[in-house]
CSV table of C-alpha atoms in Angstrom, one decimal:
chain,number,residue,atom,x,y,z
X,1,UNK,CA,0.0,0.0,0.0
X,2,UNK,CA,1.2,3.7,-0.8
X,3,UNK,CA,0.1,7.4,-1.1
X,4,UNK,CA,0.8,9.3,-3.9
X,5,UNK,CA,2.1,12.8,-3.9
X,6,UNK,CA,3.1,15.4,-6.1
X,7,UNK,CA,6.2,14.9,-7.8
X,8,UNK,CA,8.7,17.7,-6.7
X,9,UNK,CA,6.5,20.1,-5.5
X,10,UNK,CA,6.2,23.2,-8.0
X,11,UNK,CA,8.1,21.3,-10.9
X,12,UNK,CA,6.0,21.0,-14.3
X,13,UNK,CA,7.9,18.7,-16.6
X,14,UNK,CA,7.2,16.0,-18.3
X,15,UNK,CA,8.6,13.1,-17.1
X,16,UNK,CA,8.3,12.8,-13.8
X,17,UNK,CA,5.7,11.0,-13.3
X,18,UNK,CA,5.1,10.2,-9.5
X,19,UNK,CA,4.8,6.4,-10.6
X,20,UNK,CA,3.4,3.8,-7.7
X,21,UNK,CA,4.2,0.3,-8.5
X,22,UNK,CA,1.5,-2.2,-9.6
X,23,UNK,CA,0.3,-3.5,-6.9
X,24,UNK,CA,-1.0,-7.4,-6.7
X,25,UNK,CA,-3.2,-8.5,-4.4
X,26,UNK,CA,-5.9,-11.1,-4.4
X,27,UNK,CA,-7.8,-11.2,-8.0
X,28,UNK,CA,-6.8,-7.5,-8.2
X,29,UNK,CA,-4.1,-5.3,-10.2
X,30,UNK,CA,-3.5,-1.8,-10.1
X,31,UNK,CA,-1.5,0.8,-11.6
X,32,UNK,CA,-1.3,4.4,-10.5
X,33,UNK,CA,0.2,7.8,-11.4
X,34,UNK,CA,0.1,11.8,-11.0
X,35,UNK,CA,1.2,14.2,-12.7
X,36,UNK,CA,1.3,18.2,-12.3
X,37,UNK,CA,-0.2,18.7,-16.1
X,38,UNK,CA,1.0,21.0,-18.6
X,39,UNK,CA,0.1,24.3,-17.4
X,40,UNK,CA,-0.2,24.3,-13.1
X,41,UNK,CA,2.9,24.7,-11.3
X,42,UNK,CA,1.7,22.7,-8.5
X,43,UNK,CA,0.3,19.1,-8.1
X,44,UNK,CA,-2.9,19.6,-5.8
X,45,UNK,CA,-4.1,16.0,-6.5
X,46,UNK,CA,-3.8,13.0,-3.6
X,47,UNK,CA,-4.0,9.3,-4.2
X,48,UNK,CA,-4.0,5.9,-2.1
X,49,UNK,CA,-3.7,2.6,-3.4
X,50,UNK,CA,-4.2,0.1,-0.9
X,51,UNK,CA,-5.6,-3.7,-1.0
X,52,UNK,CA,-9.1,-3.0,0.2
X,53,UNK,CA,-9.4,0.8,-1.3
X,54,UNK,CA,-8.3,3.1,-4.1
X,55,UNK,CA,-8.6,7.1,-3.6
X,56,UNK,CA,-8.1,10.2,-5.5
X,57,UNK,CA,-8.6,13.7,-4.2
X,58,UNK,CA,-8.8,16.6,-6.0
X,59,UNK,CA,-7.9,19.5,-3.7
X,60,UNK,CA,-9.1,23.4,-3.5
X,61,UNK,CA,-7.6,26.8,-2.8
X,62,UNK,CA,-5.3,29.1,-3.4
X,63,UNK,CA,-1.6,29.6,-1.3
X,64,UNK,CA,-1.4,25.3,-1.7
X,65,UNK,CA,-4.1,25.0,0.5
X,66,UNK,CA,-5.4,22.9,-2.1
X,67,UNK,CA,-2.1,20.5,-2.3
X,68,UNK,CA,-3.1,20.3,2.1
X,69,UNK,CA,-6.9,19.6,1.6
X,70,UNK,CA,-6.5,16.8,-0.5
X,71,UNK,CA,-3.6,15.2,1.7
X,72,UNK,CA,-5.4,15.5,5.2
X,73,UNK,CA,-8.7,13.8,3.2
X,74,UNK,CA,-6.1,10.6,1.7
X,75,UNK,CA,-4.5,10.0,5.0
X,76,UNK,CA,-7.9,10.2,7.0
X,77,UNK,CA,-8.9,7.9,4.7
X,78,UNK,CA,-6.6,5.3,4.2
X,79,UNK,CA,-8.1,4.4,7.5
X,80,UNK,CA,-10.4,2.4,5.2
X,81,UNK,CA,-7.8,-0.2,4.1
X,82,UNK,CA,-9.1,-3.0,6.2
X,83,UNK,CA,-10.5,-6.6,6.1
X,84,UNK,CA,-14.6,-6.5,6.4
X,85,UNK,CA,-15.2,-2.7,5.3
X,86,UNK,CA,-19.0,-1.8,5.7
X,87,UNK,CA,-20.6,1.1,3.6
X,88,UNK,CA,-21.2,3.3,6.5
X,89,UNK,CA,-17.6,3.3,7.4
X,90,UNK,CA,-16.9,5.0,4.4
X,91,UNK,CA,-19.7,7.8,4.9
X,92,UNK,CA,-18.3,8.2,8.1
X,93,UNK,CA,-14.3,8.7,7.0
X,94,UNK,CA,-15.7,11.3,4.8
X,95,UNK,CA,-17.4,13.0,7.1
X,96,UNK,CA,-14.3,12.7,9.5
X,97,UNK,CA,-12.2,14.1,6.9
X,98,UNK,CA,-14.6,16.7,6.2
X,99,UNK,CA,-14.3,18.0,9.8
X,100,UNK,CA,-10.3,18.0,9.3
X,101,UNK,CA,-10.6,20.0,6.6
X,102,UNK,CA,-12.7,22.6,8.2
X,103,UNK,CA,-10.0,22.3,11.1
X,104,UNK,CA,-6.8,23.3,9.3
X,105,UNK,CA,-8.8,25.9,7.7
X,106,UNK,CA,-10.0,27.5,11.2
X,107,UNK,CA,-6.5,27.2,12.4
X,108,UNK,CA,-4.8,28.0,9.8
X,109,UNK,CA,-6.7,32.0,8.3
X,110,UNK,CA,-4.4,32.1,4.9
X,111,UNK,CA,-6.2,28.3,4.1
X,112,UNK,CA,-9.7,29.6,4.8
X,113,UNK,CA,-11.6,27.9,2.4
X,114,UNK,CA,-9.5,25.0,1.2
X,115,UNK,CA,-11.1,22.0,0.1
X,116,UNK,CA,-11.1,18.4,-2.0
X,117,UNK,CA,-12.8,16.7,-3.7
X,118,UNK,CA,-12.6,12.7,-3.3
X,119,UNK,CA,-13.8,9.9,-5.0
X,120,UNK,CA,-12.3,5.6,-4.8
X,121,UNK,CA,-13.2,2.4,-4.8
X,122,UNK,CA,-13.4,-0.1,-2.3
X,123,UNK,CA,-14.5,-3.8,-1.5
X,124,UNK,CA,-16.7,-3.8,1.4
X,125,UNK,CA,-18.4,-6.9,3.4
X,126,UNK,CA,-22.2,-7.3,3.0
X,127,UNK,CA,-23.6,-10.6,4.8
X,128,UNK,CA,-20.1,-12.8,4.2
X,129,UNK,CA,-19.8,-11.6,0.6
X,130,UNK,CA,-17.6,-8.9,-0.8
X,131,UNK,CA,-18.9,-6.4,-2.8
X,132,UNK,CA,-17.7,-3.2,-4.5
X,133,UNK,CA,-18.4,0.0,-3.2
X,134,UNK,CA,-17.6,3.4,-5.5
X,135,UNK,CA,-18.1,6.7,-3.5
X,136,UNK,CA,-17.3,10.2,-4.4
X,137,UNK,CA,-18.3,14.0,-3.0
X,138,UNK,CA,-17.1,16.6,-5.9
X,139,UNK,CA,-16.2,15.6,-9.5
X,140,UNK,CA,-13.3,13.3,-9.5
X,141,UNK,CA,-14.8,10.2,-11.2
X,142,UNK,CA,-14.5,6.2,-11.2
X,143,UNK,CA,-15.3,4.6,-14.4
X,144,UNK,CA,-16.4,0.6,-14.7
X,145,UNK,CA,-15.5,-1.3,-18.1
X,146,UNK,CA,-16.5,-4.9,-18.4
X,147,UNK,CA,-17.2,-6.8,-22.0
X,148,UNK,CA,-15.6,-3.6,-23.6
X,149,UNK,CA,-18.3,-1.2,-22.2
X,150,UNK,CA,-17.3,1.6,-20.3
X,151,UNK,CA,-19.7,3.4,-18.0
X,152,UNK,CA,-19.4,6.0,-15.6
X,153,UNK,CA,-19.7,4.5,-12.1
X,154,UNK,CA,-20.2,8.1,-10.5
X,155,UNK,CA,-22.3,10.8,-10.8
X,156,UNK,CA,-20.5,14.6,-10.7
X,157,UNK,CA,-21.5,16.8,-8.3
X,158,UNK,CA,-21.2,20.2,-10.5
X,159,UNK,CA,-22.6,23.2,-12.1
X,160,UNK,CA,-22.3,21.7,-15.6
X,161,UNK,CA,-23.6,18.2,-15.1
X,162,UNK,CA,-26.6,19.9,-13.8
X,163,UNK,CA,-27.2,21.3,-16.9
X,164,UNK,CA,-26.5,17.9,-18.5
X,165,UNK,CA,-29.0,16.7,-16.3
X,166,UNK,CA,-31.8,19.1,-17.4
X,167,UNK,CA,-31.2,19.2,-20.8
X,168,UNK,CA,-30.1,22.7,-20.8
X,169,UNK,CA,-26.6,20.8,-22.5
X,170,UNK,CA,-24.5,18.1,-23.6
X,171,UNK,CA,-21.8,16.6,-22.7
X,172,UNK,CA,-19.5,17.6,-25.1
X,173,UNK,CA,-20.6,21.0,-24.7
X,174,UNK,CA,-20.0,20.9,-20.7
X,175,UNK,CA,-15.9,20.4,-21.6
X,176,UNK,CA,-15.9,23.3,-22.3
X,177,UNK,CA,-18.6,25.1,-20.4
X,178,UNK,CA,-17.5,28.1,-18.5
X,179,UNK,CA,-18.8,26.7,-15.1
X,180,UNK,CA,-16.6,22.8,-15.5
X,181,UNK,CA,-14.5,23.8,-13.0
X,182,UNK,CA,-17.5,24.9,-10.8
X,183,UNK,CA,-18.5,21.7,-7.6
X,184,UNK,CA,-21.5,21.9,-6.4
X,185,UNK,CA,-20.4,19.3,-3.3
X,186,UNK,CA,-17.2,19.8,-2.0
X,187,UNK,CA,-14.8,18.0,1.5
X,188,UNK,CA,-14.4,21.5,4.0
X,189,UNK,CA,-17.6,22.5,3.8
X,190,UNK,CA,-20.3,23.6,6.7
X,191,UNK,CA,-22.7,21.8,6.6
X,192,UNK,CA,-21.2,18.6,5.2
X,193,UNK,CA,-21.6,17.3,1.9
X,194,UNK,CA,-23.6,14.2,1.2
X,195,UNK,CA,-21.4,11.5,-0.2
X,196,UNK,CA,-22.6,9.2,-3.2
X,197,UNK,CA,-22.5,5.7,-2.5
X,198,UNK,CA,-23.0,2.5,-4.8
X,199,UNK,CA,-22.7,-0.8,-4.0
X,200,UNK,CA,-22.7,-3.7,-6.2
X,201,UNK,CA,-21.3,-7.3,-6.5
X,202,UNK,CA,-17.8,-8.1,-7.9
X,203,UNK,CA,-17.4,-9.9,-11.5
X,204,UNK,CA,-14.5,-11.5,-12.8
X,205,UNK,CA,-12.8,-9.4,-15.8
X,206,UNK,CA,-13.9,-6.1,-14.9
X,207,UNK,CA,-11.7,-2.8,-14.7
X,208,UNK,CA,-12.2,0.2,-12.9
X,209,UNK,CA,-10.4,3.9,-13.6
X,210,UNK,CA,-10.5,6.0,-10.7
X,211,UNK,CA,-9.5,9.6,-11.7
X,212,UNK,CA,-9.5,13.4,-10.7
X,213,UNK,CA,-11.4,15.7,-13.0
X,214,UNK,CA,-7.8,16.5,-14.9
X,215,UNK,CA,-8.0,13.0,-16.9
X,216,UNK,CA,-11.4,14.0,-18.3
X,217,UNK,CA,-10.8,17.4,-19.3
X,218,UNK,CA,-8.4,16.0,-21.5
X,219,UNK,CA,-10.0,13.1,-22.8
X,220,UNK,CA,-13.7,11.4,-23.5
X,221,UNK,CA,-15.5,8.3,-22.6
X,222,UNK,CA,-14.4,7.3,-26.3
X,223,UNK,CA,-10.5,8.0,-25.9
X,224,UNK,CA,-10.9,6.0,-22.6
X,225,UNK,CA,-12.4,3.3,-23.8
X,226,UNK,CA,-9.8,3.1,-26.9
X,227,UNK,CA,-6.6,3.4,-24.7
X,228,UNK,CA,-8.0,0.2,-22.3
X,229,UNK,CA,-8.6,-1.5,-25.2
X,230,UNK,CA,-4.8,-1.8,-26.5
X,231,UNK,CA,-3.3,-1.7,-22.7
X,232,UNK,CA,-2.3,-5.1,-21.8
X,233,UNK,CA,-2.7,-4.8,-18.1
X,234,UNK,CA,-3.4,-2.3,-15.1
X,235,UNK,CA,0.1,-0.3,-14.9
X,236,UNK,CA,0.5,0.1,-19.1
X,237,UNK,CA,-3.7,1.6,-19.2
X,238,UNK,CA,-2.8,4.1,-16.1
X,239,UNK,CA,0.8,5.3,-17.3
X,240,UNK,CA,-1.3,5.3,-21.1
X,241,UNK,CA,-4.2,7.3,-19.8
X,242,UNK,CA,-2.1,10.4,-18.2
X,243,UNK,CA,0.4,10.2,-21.3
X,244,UNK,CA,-2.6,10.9,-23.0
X,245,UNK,CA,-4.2,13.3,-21.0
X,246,UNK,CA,-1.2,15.7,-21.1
X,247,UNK,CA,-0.6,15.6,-24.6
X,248,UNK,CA,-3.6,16.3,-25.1
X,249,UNK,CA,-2.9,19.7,-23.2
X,250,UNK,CA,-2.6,18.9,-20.0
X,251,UNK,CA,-4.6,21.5,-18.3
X,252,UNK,CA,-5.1,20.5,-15.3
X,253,UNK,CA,-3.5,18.4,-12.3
X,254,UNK,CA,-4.1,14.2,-13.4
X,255,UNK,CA,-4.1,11.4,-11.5
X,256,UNK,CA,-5.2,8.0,-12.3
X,257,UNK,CA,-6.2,4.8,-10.6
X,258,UNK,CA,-6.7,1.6,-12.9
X,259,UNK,CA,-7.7,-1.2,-11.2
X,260,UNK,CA,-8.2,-4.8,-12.9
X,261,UNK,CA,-10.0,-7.6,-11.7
X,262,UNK,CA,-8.8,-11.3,-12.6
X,263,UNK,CA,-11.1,-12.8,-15.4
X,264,UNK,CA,-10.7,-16.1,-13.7
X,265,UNK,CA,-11.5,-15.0,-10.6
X,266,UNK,CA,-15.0,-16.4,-9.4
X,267,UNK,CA,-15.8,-15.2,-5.9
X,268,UNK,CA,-18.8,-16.9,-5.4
X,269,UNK,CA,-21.1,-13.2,-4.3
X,270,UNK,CA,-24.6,-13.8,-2.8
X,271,UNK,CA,-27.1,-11.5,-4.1
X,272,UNK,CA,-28.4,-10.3,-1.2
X,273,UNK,CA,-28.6,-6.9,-2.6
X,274,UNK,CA,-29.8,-5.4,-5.7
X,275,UNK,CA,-27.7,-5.9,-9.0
X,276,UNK,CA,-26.8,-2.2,-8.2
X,277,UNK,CA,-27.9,0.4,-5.3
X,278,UNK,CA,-27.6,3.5,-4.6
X,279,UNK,CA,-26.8,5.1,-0.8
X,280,UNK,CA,-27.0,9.0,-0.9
X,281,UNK,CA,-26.3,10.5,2.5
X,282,UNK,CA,-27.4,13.3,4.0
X,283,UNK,CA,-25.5,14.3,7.3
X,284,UNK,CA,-26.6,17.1,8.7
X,285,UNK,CA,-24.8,19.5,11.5
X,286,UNK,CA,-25.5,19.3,15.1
């Protein structure tokens, strides 16, 4: 298990990827990188890759508050990384980190106003069985891709997928929106955010990409979908997917998460709950 963090601090050139070994565990590979982009000085993006989790966070702010926001959310929680993880655990590590956030900022007045994002992936216990569990609060996204369908596991929590939502545009037109950069949900916030939570069973074969919002500025559902496609396994589609995303232009911080799960793996999952559900929570402020 590791955290990724910025490679270098203020440096923006290509090449130095800040690279995390592909990690092997049970059924599961995963490859991981960050990169500072083409065009920020500094890398604000977090990520954890563990055995039972994978996290980015996108962080907020001005002065590097942001590059703090998104570190104090990772190492609250890489808490997570444990045998028999339950879905309100998670809720409640956000919240935790949430409350950190809000902290720092208090103590420290040239923060005020810092903040993440965060979004991951984790396996969590229901009844015996192990499920996955895909989470987010902002716009950093996890993507599943099984039979050579991609889909978008998360939902963002922003001004421009609003929009999407009624219509008022499309997807393609919210890359370039005015408002993309604009979160509607954010971690260091008063009240707290709710946090989007889906649960549903593990199948053999599937992969996951688990990204901040600087991999899809760059790139579409298509371009995703067509770099999995020729990447023969977990660390070749991550490193592929950032190359990508900066020379594409690079605008923003990227970090990536691909996570593959063993086609011959065949946990035997009881479906005790639907094929796919949905936990929004609401915590409100004493």
């Amino acid at each position: 298990m590791a955290v990724g963090r910025p490679v270098g601090g203020v440096s923006g050139a290509r090449g130095l990827h800040d690279f995390l070994r592909s990690v092997a565990v049970i059924g599961v590979s995963v490859g991981a990188f960050t990169d500072v982009g083409m065009v920020r000085s500094l890398n604000e993006d977090h990520y954890y890759v563990g055995t039972h989790i994978w996290l980015v966070a996108d962080g907020m702010g001005g002065h590097a508050a942001g590059e703090v926001a998104s570190e104090i959310v990772v190492d609250t929680l890489r808490s997570l990384d444990r045998d028999h993880l339950e879905q309100q655990q998670i809720v409640d590590a956000v919240m935790a980190a949430n409350s950190e956030v809000l902290a720092y900022g208090r103590a420290h007045p040239e923060a005020r106003g810092l903040g993440s994002t965060v979004t991951g992936l984790a396996r969590i216990d229901i009844g015996g069985a192990e499920h996955w569990a895909v989470f987010n609060v902002g716009d950093s996204r996890v993507y599943r891709e099984y039979g050579g369908v991609l889909s978008r596991a998360t939902v963002d929590h922003s001004e421009v997928e609003e929009l999407i939502l009624q219509g008022v545009i499309t997807a393609e037109q919210a890359r370039w929106h005015a408002f993309r950069s604009v979160v509607t949900r954010s971690i260091g916030t008063e009240p707290p955010p709710q946090v989007d939570v889906w649960v549903f069973p593990q199948t053999p074969g599937e992969r996951f990409i688990v990204c901040s919002d600087g991999l899809v500025a760059e790139l579409d559902d298509g371009d995703l979908q067509s770099i999995l496609n020729r990447s023969a396994d977990a660390e070749s589609a991550a490193r592929a997917l950032l190359d990508a995303a900066c020379e594409a232009g690079g605008s923003d911080n990227i970090s990536v998460i691909v996570v593959a799960v063993a086609a011959d793996e065949r946990a035997e999952v009881e479906e005790i709950t639907n094929p796919r559900s949905h936990l929004n929570v609401e915590v409100t402020s004493e």
